[in-house]
Coordinates of C-alpha atoms and ligand atoms in Angstrom, one line a residue:
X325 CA 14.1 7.5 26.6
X326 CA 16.6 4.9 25.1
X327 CA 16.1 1.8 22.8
X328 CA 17.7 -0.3 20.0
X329 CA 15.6 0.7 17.4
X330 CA 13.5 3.9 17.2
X331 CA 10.5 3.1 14.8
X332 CA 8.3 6.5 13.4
X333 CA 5.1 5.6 12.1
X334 CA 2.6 2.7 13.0
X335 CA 1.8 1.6 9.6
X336 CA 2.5 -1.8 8.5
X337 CA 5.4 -1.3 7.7
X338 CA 6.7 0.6 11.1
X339 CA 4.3 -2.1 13.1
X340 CA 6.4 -5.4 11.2
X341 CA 9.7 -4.4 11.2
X342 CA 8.7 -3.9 15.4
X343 CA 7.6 -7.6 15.2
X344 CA 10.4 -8.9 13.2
X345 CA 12.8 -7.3 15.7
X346 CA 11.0 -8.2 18.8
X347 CA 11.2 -11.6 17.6
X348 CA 15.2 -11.4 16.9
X349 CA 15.3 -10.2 20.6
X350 CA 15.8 -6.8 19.1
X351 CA 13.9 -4.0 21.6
X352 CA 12.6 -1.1 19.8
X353 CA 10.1 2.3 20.8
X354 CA 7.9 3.5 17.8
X355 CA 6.5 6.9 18.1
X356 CA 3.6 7.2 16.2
X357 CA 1.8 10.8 15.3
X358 CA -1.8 10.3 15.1
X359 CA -4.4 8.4 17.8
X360 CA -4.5 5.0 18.7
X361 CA -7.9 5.3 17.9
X362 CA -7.6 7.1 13.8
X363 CA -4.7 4.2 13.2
X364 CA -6.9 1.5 13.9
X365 CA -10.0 3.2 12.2
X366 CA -8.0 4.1 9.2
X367 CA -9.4 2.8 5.7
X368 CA -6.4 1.9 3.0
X369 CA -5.7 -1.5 1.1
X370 CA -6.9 -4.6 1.1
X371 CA -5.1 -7.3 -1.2
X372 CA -2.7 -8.9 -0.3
X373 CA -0.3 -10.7 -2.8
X374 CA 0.6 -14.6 -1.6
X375 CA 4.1 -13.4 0.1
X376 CA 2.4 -10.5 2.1
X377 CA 0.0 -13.5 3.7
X378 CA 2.9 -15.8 4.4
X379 CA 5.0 -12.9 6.0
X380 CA 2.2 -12.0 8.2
X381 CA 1.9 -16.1 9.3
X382 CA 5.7 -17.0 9.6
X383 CA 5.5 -13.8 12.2
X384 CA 2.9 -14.8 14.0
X385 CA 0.1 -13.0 12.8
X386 CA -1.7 -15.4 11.0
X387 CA -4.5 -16.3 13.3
X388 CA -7.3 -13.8 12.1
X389 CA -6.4 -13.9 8.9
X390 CA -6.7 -17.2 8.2
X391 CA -9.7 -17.1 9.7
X392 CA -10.8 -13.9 8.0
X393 CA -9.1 -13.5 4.8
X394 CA -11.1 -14.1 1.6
X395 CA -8.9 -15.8 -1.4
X396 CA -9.0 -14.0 -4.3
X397 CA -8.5 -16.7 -7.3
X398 CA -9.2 -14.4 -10.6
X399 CA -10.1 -10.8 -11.4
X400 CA -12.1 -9.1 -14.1
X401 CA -11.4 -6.6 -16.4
X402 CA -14.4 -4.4 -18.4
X403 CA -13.9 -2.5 -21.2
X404 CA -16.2 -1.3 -24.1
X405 CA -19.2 -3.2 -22.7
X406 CA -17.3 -6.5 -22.6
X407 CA -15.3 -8.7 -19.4
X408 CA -12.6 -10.8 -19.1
X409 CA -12.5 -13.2 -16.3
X410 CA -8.6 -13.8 -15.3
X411 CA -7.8 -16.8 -13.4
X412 CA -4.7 -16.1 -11.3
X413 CA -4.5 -19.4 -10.0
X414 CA -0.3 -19.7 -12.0
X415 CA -0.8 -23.2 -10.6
X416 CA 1.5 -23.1 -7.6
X417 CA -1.3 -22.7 -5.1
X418 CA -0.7 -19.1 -4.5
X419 CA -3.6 -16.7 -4.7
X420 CA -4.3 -13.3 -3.7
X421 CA -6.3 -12.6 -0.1
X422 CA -9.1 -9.7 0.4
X423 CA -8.1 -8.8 4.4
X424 CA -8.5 -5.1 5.1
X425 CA -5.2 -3.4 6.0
X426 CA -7.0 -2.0 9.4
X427 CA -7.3 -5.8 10.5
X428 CA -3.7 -6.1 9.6
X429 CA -2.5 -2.7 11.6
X430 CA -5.1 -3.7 14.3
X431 CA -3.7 -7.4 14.9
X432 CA -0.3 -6.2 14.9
X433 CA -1.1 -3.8 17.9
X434 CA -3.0 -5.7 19.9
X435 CA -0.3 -8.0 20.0
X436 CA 2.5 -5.4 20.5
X437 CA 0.3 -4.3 23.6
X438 CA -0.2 -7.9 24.6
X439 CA 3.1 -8.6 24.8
X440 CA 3.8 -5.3 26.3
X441 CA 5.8 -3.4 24.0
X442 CA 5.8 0.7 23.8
X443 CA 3.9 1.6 20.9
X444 CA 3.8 6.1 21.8
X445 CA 0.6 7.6 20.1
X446 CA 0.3 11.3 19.4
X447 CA 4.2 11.5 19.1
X448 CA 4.7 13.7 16.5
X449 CA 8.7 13.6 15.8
X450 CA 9.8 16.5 14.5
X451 CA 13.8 16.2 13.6
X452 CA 16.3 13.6 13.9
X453 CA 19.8 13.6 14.4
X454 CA 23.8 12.3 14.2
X455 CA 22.3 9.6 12.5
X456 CA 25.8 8.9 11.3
X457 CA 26.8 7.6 14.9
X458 CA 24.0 7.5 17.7
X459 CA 21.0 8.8 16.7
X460 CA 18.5 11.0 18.1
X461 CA 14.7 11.7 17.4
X462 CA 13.1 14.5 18.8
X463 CA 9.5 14.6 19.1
X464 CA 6.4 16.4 20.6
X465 CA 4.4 14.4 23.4
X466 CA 1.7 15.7 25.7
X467 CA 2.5 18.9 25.3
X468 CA 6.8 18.5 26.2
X469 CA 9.7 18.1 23.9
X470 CA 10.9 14.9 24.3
X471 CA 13.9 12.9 22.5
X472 CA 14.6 9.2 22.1
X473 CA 18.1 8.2 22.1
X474 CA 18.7 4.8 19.9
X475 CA 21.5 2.7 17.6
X476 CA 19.2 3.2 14.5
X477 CA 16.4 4.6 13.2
X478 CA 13.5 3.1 10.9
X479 CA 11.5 5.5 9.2
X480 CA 8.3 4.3 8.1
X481 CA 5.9 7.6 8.8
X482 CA 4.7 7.6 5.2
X483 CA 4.8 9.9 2.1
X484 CA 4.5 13.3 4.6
X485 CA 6.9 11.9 6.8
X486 CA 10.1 13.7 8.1
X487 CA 12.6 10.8 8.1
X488 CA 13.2 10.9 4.2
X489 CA 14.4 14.5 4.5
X490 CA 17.1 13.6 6.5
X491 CA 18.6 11.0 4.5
X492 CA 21.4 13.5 2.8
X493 CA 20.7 14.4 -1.0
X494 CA 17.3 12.6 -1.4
X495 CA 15.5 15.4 -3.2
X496 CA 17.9 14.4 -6.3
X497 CA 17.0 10.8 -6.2
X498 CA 13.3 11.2 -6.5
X499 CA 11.2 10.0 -9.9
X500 CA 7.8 11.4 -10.1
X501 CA 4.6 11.4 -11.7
X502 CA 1.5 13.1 -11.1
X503 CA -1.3 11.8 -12.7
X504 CA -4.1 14.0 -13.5
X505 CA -7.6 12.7 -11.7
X506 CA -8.5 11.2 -8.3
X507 CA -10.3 8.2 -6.7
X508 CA -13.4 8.7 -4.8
X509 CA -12.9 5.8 -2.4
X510 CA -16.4 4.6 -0.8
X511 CA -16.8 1.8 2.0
X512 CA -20.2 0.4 1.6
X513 CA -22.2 -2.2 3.5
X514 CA -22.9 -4.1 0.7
X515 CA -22.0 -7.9 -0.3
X516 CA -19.1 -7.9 -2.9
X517 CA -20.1 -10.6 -5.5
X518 CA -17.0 -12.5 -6.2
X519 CA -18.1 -12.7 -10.0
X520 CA -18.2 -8.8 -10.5
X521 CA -14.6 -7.9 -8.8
X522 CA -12.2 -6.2 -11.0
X523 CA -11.4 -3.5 -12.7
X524 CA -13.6 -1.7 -15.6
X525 CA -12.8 1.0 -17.9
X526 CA -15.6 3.2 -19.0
X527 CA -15.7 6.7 -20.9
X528 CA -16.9 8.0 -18.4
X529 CA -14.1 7.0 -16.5
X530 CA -12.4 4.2 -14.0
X531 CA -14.9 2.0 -11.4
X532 CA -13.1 -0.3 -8.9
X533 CA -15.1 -3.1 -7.5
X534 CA -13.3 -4.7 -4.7
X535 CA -14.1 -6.6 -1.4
X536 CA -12.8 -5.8 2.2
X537 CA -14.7 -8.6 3.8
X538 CA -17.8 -11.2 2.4
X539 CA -20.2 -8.7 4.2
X540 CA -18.4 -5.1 3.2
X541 CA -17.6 -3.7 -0.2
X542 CA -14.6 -1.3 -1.3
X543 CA -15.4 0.6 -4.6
X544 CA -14.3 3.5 -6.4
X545 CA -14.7 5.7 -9.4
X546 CA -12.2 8.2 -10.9
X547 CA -13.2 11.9 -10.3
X548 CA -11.2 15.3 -11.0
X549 CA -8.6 15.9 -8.5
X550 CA -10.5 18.2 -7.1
X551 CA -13.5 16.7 -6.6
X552 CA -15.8 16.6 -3.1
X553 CA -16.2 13.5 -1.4
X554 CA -19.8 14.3 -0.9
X555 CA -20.6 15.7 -4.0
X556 CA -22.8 12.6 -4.8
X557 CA -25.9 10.7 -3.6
X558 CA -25.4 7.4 -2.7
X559 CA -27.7 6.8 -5.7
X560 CA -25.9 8.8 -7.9
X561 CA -22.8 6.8 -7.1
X562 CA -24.0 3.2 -7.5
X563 CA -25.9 3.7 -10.4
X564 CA -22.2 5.7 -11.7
X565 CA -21.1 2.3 -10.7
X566 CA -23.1 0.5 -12.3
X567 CA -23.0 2.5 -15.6
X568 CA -19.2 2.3 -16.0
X569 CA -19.1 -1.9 -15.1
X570 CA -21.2 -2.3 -17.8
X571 CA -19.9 -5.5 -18.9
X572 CA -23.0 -6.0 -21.8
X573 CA -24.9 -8.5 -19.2
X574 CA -27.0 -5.9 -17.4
X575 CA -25.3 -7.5 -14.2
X576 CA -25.6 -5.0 -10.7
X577 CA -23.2 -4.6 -8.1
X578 CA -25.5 -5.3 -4.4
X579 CA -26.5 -1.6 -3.1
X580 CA -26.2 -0.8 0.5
X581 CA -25.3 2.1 2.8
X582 CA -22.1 4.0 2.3
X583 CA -20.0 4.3 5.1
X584 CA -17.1 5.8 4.4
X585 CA -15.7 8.0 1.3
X586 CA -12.3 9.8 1.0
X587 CA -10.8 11.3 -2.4
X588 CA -7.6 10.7 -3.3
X589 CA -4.9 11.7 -5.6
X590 CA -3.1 9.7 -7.7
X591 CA 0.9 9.4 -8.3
X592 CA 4.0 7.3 -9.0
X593 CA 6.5 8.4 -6.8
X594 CA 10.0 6.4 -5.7
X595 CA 13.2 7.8 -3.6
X596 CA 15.9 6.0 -4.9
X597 CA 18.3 6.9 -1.6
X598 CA 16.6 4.4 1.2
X599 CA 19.1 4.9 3.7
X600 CA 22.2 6.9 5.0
X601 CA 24.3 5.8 8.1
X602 CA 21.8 4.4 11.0
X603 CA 18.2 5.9 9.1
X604 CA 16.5 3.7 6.3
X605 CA 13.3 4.4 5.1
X606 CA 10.3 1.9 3.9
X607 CA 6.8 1.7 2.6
X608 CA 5.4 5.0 1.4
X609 CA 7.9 7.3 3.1
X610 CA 10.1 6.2 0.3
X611 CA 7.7 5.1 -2.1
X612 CA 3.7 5.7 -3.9
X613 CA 2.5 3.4 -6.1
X614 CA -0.9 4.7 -7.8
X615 CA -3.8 2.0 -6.1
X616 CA -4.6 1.0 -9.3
X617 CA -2.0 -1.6 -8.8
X618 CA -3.4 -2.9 -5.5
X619 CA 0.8 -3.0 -3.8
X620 CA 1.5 -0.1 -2.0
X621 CA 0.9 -2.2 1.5
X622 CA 2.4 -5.3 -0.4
X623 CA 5.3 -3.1 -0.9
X624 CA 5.8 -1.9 2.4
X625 CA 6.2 -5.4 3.7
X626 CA 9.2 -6.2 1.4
X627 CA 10.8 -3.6 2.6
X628 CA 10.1 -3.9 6.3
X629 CA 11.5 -7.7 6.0
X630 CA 15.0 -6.4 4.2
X631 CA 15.2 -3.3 6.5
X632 CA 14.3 -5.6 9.7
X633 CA 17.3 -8.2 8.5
X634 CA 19.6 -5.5 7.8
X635 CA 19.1 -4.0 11.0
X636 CA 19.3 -7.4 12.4
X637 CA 22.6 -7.9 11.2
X638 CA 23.8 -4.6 12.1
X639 CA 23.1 -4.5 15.6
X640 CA 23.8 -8.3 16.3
X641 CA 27.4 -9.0 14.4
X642 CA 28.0 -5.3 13.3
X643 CA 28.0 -6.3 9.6
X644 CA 26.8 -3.8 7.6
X645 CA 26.7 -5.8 4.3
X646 CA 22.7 -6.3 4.0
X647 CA 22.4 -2.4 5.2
X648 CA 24.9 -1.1 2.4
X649 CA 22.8 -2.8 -0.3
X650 CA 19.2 -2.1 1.8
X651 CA 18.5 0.5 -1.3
X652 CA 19.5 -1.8 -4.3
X653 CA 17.9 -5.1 -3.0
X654 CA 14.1 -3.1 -2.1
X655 CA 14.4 -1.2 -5.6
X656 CA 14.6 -4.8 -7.4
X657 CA 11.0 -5.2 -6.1
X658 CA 10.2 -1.3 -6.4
X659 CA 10.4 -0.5 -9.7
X660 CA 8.7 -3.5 -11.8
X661 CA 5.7 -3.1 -9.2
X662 CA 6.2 1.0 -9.5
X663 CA 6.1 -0.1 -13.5
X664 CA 3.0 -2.5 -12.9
X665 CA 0.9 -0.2 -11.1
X666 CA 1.7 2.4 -13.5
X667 CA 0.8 0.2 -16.5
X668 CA -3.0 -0.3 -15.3
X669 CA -3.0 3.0 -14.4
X670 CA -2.7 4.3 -17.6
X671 CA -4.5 1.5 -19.6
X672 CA -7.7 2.2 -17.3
X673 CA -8.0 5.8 -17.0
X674 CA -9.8 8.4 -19.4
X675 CA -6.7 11.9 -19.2
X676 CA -8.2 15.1 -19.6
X677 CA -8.4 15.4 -23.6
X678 CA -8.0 12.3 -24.1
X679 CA -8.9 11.0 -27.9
X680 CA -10.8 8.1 -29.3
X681 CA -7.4 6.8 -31.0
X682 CA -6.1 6.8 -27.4
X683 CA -9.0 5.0 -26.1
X684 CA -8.8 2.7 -28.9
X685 CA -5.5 2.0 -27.7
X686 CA -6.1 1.2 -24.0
X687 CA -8.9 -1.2 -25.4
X688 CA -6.1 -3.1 -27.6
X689 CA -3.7 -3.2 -24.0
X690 CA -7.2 -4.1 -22.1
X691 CA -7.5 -7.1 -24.7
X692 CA -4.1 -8.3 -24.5
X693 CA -4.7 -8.5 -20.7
X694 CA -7.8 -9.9 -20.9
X695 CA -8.2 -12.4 -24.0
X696 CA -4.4 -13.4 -24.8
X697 CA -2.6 -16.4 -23.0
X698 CA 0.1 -14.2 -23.1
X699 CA -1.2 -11.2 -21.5
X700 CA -3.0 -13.0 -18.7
X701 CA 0.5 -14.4 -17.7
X702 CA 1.9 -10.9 -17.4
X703 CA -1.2 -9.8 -15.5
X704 CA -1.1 -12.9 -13.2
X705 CA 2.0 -12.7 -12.2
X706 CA 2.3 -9.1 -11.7
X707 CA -0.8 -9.6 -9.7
X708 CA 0.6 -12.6 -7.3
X709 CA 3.4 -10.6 -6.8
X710 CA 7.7 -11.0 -7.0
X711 CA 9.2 -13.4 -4.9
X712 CA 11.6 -12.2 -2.0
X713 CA 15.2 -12.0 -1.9
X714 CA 15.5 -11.9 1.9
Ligands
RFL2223 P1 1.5 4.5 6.4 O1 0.4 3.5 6.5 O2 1.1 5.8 5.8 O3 2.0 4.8 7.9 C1 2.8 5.8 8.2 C2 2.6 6.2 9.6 O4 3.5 7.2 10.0 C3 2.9 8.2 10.8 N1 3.6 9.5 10.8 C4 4.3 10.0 11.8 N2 4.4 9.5 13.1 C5 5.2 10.3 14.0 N3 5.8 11.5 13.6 C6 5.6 12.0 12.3 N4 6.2 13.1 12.0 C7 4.9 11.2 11.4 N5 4.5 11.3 10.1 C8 3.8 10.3 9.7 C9 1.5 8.3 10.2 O5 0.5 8.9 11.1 C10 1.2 6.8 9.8 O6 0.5 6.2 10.9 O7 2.8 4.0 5.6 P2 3.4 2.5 5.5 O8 3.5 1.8 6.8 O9 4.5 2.6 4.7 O10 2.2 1.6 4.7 C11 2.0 1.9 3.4 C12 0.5 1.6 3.1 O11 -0.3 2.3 4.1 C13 0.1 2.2 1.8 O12 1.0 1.8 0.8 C14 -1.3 1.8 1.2 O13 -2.3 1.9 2.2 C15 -1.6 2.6 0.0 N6 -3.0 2.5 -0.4 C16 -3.4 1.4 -1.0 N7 -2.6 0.4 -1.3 C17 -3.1 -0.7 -1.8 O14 -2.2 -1.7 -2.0 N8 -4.4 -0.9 -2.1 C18 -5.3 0.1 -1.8 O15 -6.5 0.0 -2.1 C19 -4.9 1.3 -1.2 N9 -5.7 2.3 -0.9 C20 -3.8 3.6 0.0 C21 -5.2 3.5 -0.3 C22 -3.3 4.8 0.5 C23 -4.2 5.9 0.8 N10 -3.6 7.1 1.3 C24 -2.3 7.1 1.9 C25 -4.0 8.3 0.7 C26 -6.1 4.5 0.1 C27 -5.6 5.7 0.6 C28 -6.6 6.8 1.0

């Protein structure tokens, strides 16, 4: 098989740099691993900064999610039995959006196949090739060996991925962090209450109260790294819940039936070397933001909207100017979100050991966030998000 643009994965980021091709005239294949069925089921983020929302309309993707999408105009933060309630209204207009990243992967491929555009599901590519000159990506498809022939290669397949591998030298470009506990994700049918989303840091550990729609909640508590998904009752979890959002009111989060729960670990990771001759890589396959942040999908669609250009610009006038600085212009955005993330991360988690001067001291960063002009402007802003370059 032959295309422009060979896309692996059917993430966001894979699915959007497809759409912002298709609609530069630009023909591309992607070969995705897993079922068309587990991508559209799959459970990840669900806030979108203000950018994210407008990329998603300015390619034609707006429709449900205007329809759907919840704003998001402040946040709240708990700590040592007290809230702050953090406008992020910076007033411009822009505000964050609750829209489920499934809906996002989901609209994107319905539209693909509407338009009737190869998306290739259980493709599993394997190795990739003279990506110097005309590259090549083998891959594994019902049951035969198959390769797709193509002027350049986006690799979007995520942090297990194989593209980043092949970019010459990565290994030495990669900054990591491991942090040392989990998130026990759950999906419950519950009714978020707008007043009680946020974050809350409790000695007992991290509680995430978040919404994916007005009639579905998305929560979640720090556990060990180790920890069993089912460990817990479904009491046992929302009265956790409720224990660490103390916020001194006696306020509960709405109970309901859990439907979904997945651990998951939590690290900082970024591969400085995006691209080398016709393979870049985006979104997680060449970065992981812990969630706490809320941008690894926000992310993703920076870089899908440089790499698209780039590639854009390549294949169209054969200048290679956006493509040579594809790495620099995405790590602009990268790092101070990388840095963000990172930040709340540490501020709201309980380490192993940890002392009461060190909690102490995430209380101190907690109020500075929560009670200080000055503080709220760093939060809001990190929140809403950097603008783009391209
Ligand atoms: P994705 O979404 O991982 O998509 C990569 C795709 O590549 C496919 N693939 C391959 N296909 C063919 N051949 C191969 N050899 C392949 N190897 C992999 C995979 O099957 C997959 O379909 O990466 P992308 O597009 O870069 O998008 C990034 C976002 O998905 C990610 O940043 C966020 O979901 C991260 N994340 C969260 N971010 C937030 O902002 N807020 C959250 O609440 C949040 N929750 C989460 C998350 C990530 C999670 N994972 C990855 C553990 C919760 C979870 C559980």
């Amino acid at each position: 098989m032959k295309t422009q643009v060979g896309i692996i994965g059917a993430g966001p980021a894979g699915l959007l740099v497809a759409r912002i091709l298709q609609l530069n005239g630009i023909d591309s294949v992607i070969l995705e691993r897993r079922t068309r069925a587990y991508v559209l089921e799959r459970v990840r983020a669900g806030v979108l900064e203000a950018g994210t929302v407008d990329t998603l309309r300015a390619y034609g993707m707006g429709e449900r999610l205007n329809r759907e999408g919840i704003p998001m105009r402040s946040m709240q933060l708990c700590w040592d039995r007290q809230k702050a309630d953090i406008s992020l209204d910076d007033g411009t207009g822009r505000h964050l959006t609750t829209y489920g990243q499934q809906k996002i992967v989901e609209d994107l491929i319905l539209q693909r196949e509407a338009d009737g555009l190869p998306i290739v599901f259980e493709a599993d590519v394997s190795s990739l090739d003279d990506i110097e000159n005309a590259p090549r990506i083998h891959y594994r498809h019902n049951g035969e060996d198959k390769v797709l022939e193509c002027q350049f290669i986006a690799g979007c397949d995520g942090y297990h991925g194989v593209s980043r591998r092949h970019i010459p030298g990565s290994d030495e470009h990669v900054f990591l962090t491991e942090y040392p506990f989990a998130w026990l994700g759950i999906l419950a049918e519950a009714a978020p209450l707008a007043a009680r989303r946020g974050f809350a840091h409790s000695t007992r550990g991290l509680a995430v109260a978040s919404a994916r729609s007005a009639s579905v909640g998305r929560l979640y508590l720090q556990v060990e790294t180790d920890a069993d998904p089912n460990a817990m009752s479904d009491q046992q979890i929302w009265d956790e819940l409720d224990i660490r959002m103390d916020d001194g009111t006696a306020a509960q989060l709405n109970r309901g039936p859990i439907i979904e729960r997945s651990v998951a670990r939590l690290r900082g990771y970024v591969c400085e070397k995006m691209r080398h001759g016709r393979l870049a890589i985006a979104g997680d396959a060449a970065h992981i933001v812990p969630p706490s942040g809320g941008k690894g999908l926000n992310l993703a669609v920076g870089d899908a909207r440089i790499m698209a250009e780039a590639i854009r610009r390549l294949l169209t006038t054969n200048d290679t100017t956006l493509l040579d600085s594809y790495s620099q212009m995405c790590l602009r955005r990268i790092w101070p979100t990388v840095h963000w993330a990172c930040s709340m991360c540490e501020a709201l988690h309980i380490f192993p050991g940890q002392t009461s001067f060190q909690t102490r001291m995430q209380y101190q960063t907690l109020n500075h966030w929560g009670n200080t002009e000055i503080g709220q402007q760093r939060l809001r802003k990190a929140q809403l998000g950097l603008p783009y370059e391209i």
